[in-house]
Amino acid sequence: MHEKPSSAKEEEMNQQLLRAFTSTKSRSSEVYELPVVFHLLEEEGAKPISHTLIYREIQFLNQAFNNQGAYYSPDGNASYIQFYLANVSPEGQPTNGIIHHQTIFSTLNSYEEDIRMKESFHWDTHHYINVYLINKGPATAYAHLPHFHGRADDGIVITYPHIGQQEALSTPLIHEMGHYL
């Protein structure tokens, strides 16, 4: 488990995205801040997913849950939920909330594999929302309902092509986060 360094150009882009993301915060009501950790499950030798895509995905989640940007609807309401990448690990160490794992679990074919993967990599499910990015799975994305929180199958699983590319491709995580919460 390790965090991969980003290039200077990617870091600047990430900072721009974070500035844009923080400027969308609601100031009119209490905001519930929820830490998210992204577990990137990669096969050995695979090209790692860009951190920029993860930053964008957090931005899209916040826009969708707060009725902003491409997700705005005149009939919608803000949820006053603010997702952010975890900045402290369960061990109390600084983190960027994006963890790379080289593993055979980048492709899941069964519920048993899902459980083994989550048991191997999850962070405390009472303090973090665990999102697992895989190469291939039984569905584009899936999550369990709130009564599963704290169980071995807690967490959201999504395939790589559906993260941070553009708003239209980010709807699976937004949809599953709704089930999860």
Tab-separated table of C-alpha atoms in Angstrom:
chain	number	residue	atom	x	y	z
A	1	MET	CA	0.000	0.000	0.000
A	2	HIS	CA	1.543	3.286	-1.033
A	3	GLU	CA	0.818	6.728	-2.400
A	4	LYS	CA	2.438	7.474	-5.737
A	5	PRO	CA	4.007	10.907	-6.267
A	6	SER	CA	2.477	13.137	-8.901
A	7	SER	CA	4.238	15.281	-11.473
A	8	ALA	CA	4.447	19.050	-10.863
A	9	LYS	CA	1.973	19.663	-13.695
A	10	GLU	CA	-0.504	17.173	-12.255
A	11	GLU	CA	-0.113	18.688	-8.772
A	12	GLU	CA	-0.851	22.183	-10.128
A	13	MET	CA	-3.961	20.850	-11.877
A	14	ASN	CA	-4.995	19.129	-8.663
A	15	GLN	CA	-4.579	22.380	-6.718
A	16	GLN	CA	-6.737	24.216	-9.277
A	17	LEU	CA	-9.427	21.561	-8.969
A	18	LEU	CA	-9.290	21.704	-5.176
A	19	ARG	CA	-9.653	25.513	-5.240
A	20	ALA	CA	-12.675	25.157	-7.510
A	21	PHE	CA	-14.066	22.405	-5.298
A	22	THR	CA	-13.705	24.367	-2.062
A	23	SER	CA	-15.334	27.441	-3.576
A	24	THR	CA	-18.593	25.450	-3.960
A	25	LYS	CA	-19.049	24.927	-0.213
A	26	SER	CA	-22.359	26.035	1.244
A	27	ARG	CA	-22.119	28.724	3.891
A	28	SER	CA	-25.814	28.931	4.798
A	29	SER	CA	-26.219	25.799	6.907
A	30	GLU	CA	-24.265	23.196	8.781
A	31	VAL	CA	-22.193	21.105	6.397
A	32	TYR	CA	-21.578	17.423	7.130
A	33	GLU	CA	-18.039	16.579	6.097
A	34	LEU	CA	-17.390	12.965	5.142
A	35	PRO	CA	-13.874	11.602	4.584
A	36	VAL	CA	-13.419	9.353	1.566
A	37	VAL	CA	-10.501	7.048	0.838
A	38	PHE	CA	-10.025	5.765	-2.700
A	39	HIS	CA	-8.344	2.360	-2.926
A	40	LEU	CA	-6.921	1.974	-6.439
A	41	LEU	CA	-6.610	-1.751	-7.070
A	42	GLU	CA	-4.065	-2.197	-9.830
A	43	GLU	CA	-2.447	-5.180	-11.448
A	44	GLU	CA	1.324	-5.234	-11.257
A	45	GLY	CA	2.769	-3.208	-14.124
A	46	ALA	CA	-0.529	-1.480	-14.937
A	47	LYS	CA	-0.538	2.253	-15.610
A	48	PRO	CA	-1.755	3.934	-12.416
A	49	ILE	CA	-4.923	6.004	-12.526
A	50	SER	CA	-4.333	9.743	-12.376
A	51	HIS	CA	-4.962	11.465	-9.073
A	52	THR	CA	-6.551	14.284	-11.088
A	53	LEU	CA	-9.449	11.956	-11.912
A	54	ILE	CA	-10.008	11.306	-8.217
A	55	TYR	CA	-9.974	15.027	-7.398
A	56	ARG	CA	-12.514	15.619	-10.164
A	57	GLU	CA	-14.688	12.801	-8.864
A	58	ILE	CA	-14.790	14.403	-5.418
A	59	GLN	CA	-15.756	17.679	-7.093
A	60	PHE	CA	-18.546	15.946	-9.059
A	61	LEU	CA	-19.833	14.222	-5.894
A	62	ASN	CA	-20.001	17.540	-4.077
A	63	GLN	CA	-21.736	19.266	-6.951
A	64	ALA	CA	-24.305	16.495	-7.302
A	65	PHE	CA	-25.096	16.298	-3.590
A	66	ASN	CA	-25.386	20.073	-3.364
A	67	ASN	CA	-27.441	20.702	-6.528
A	68	GLN	CA	-24.681	22.573	-8.357
A	69	GLY	CA	-22.918	22.648	-11.709
A	70	ALA	CA	-23.987	20.065	-14.270
A	71	TYR	CA	-26.178	18.448	-11.605
A	72	TYR	CA	-28.237	21.561	-10.907
A	73	SER	CA	-32.009	21.223	-11.047
A	74	PRO	CA	-34.428	24.031	-10.193
A	75	ASP	CA	-36.397	21.431	-8.220
A	76	GLY	CA	-33.313	20.150	-6.376
A	77	ASN	CA	-31.950	20.996	-2.938
A	78	ALA	CA	-28.520	21.032	-1.390
A	79	SER	CA	-27.809	18.135	0.956
A	80	TYR	CA	-25.137	20.052	2.889
A	81	ILE	CA	-22.850	17.044	2.621
A	82	GLN	CA	-19.242	17.776	1.750
A	83	PHE	CA	-17.061	14.869	0.669
A	84	TYR	CA	-13.307	15.240	1.004
A	85	LEU	CA	-10.306	13.006	0.537
A	86	ALA	CA	-9.188	11.656	3.878
A	87	ASN	CA	-6.150	13.565	5.099
A	88	VAL	CA	-5.279	11.413	8.103
A	89	SER	CA	-4.832	7.630	7.934
A	90	PRO	CA	-6.219	5.251	10.583
A	91	GLU	CA	-2.719	5.249	12.080
A	92	GLY	CA	-2.801	9.044	12.446
A	93	GLN	CA	-0.385	9.676	9.578
A	94	PRO	CA	-0.908	12.333	6.871
A	95	THR	CA	-2.378	10.977	3.631
A	96	ASN	CA	-3.862	12.244	0.399
A	97	GLY	CA	-6.716	9.717	0.639
A	98	ILE	CA	-5.658	7.959	-2.582
A	99	ILE	CA	-4.047	4.594	-1.900
A	100	HIS	CA	-2.541	2.374	-4.596
A	101	HIS	CA	-2.613	-1.391	-4.080
A	102	GLN	CA	-0.943	-3.839	-6.466
A	103	THR	CA	-3.197	-6.858	-6.203
A	104	ILE	CA	-4.985	-9.669	-7.945
A	105	PHE	CA	-8.252	-8.047	-6.818
A	106	SER	CA	-8.278	-5.524	-9.690
A	107	THR	CA	-10.845	-7.840	-11.287
A	108	LEU	CA	-13.675	-9.246	-9.177
A	109	ASN	CA	-15.788	-12.192	-10.257
A	110	SER	CA	-17.673	-13.154	-7.123
A	111	TYR	CA	-19.089	-11.952	-3.828
A	112	GLU	CA	-16.402	-13.956	-2.018
A	113	GLU	CA	-13.652	-12.059	-3.895
A	114	ASP	CA	-15.388	-8.779	-3.009
A	115	ILE	CA	-15.326	-9.684	0.690
A	116	ARG	CA	-11.661	-10.796	0.597
A	117	MET	CA	-10.671	-7.593	-1.230
A	118	LYS	CA	-12.481	-5.338	1.240
A	119	GLU	CA	-11.129	-7.234	4.244
A	120	SER	CA	-7.607	-6.812	2.835
A	121	PHE	CA	-7.685	-3.074	2.202
A	122	HIS	CA	-10.495	-1.302	4.070
A	123	TRP	CA	-9.960	1.545	6.460
A	124	ASP	CA	-12.161	1.760	9.549
A	125	THR	CA	-15.650	1.846	8.055
A	126	HIS	CA	-16.984	3.838	11.000
A	127	HIS	CA	-14.645	6.730	10.155
A	128	TYR	CA	-14.116	6.575	6.372
A	129	ILE	CA	-16.100	5.951	3.217
A	130	ASN	CA	-14.075	3.327	1.353
A	131	VAL	CA	-14.283	3.511	-2.435
A	132	TYR	CA	-12.576	0.687	-4.333
A	133	LEU	CA	-11.594	1.283	-7.958
A	134	ILE	CA	-11.231	-1.919	-9.909
A	135	ASN	CA	-10.508	-2.763	-13.522
A	136	LYS	CA	-13.434	-5.122	-14.025
A	137	GLY	CA	-16.266	-6.407	-11.913
A	138	PRO	CA	-19.752	-7.870	-11.942
A	139	ALA	CA	-21.260	-4.374	-12.496
A	140	THR	CA	-20.183	-0.828	-13.366
A	141	ALA	CA	-20.544	0.063	-9.694
A	142	TYR	CA	-22.235	-1.229	-6.566
A	143	ALA	CA	-22.708	-0.438	-2.908
A	144	HIS	CA	-24.777	-1.760	-0.057
A	145	LEU	CA	-27.438	0.092	1.871
A	146	PRO	CA	-26.687	1.850	5.186
A	147	HIS	CA	-27.588	-1.140	7.361
A	148	PHE	CA	-24.428	-2.821	5.970
A	149	HIS	CA	-22.120	-0.172	7.485
A	150	GLY	CA	-19.414	-1.745	9.570
A	151	ARG	CA	-19.808	-5.190	7.993
A	152	ALA	CA	-17.207	-6.958	5.868
A	153	ASP	CA	-18.947	-5.935	2.636
A	154	ASP	CA	-19.163	-2.226	3.545
A	155	GLY	CA	-17.890	0.128	0.841
A	156	ILE	CA	-18.461	1.216	-2.734
A	157	VAL	CA	-16.914	-0.575	-5.720
A	158	ILE	CA	-16.615	1.102	-9.117
A	159	THR	CA	-14.765	0.369	-12.343
A	160	TYR	CA	-11.998	2.728	-13.543
A	161	PRO	CA	-13.648	4.067	-16.702
A	162	HIS	CA	-16.393	5.644	-14.613
A	163	ILE	CA	-14.263	7.959	-12.482
A	164	GLY	CA	-13.605	11.662	-13.022
A	165	GLN	CA	-13.567	11.725	-16.814
A	166	GLN	CA	-16.615	13.976	-17.174
A	167	GLU	CA	-19.857	14.541	-15.328
A	168	ALA	CA	-21.837	12.031	-17.410
A	169	LEU	CA	-19.407	9.212	-16.625
A	170	SER	CA	-19.364	10.034	-12.908
A	171	THR	CA	-23.002	9.243	-12.269
A	172	PRO	CA	-22.360	5.626	-11.143
A	173	LEU	CA	-20.416	6.749	-8.063
A	174	ILE	CA	-22.927	9.503	-7.329
A	175	HIS	CA	-25.755	6.974	-7.627
A	176	GLU	CA	-24.013	4.393	-5.425
A	177	MET	CA	-23.087	7.017	-2.828
A	178	GLY	CA	-26.812	7.722	-2.551
A	179	HIS	CA	-27.438	4.043	-1.753
A	180	TYR	CA	-24.499	3.981	0.623
A	181	LEU	CA	-25.593	6.969	2.670
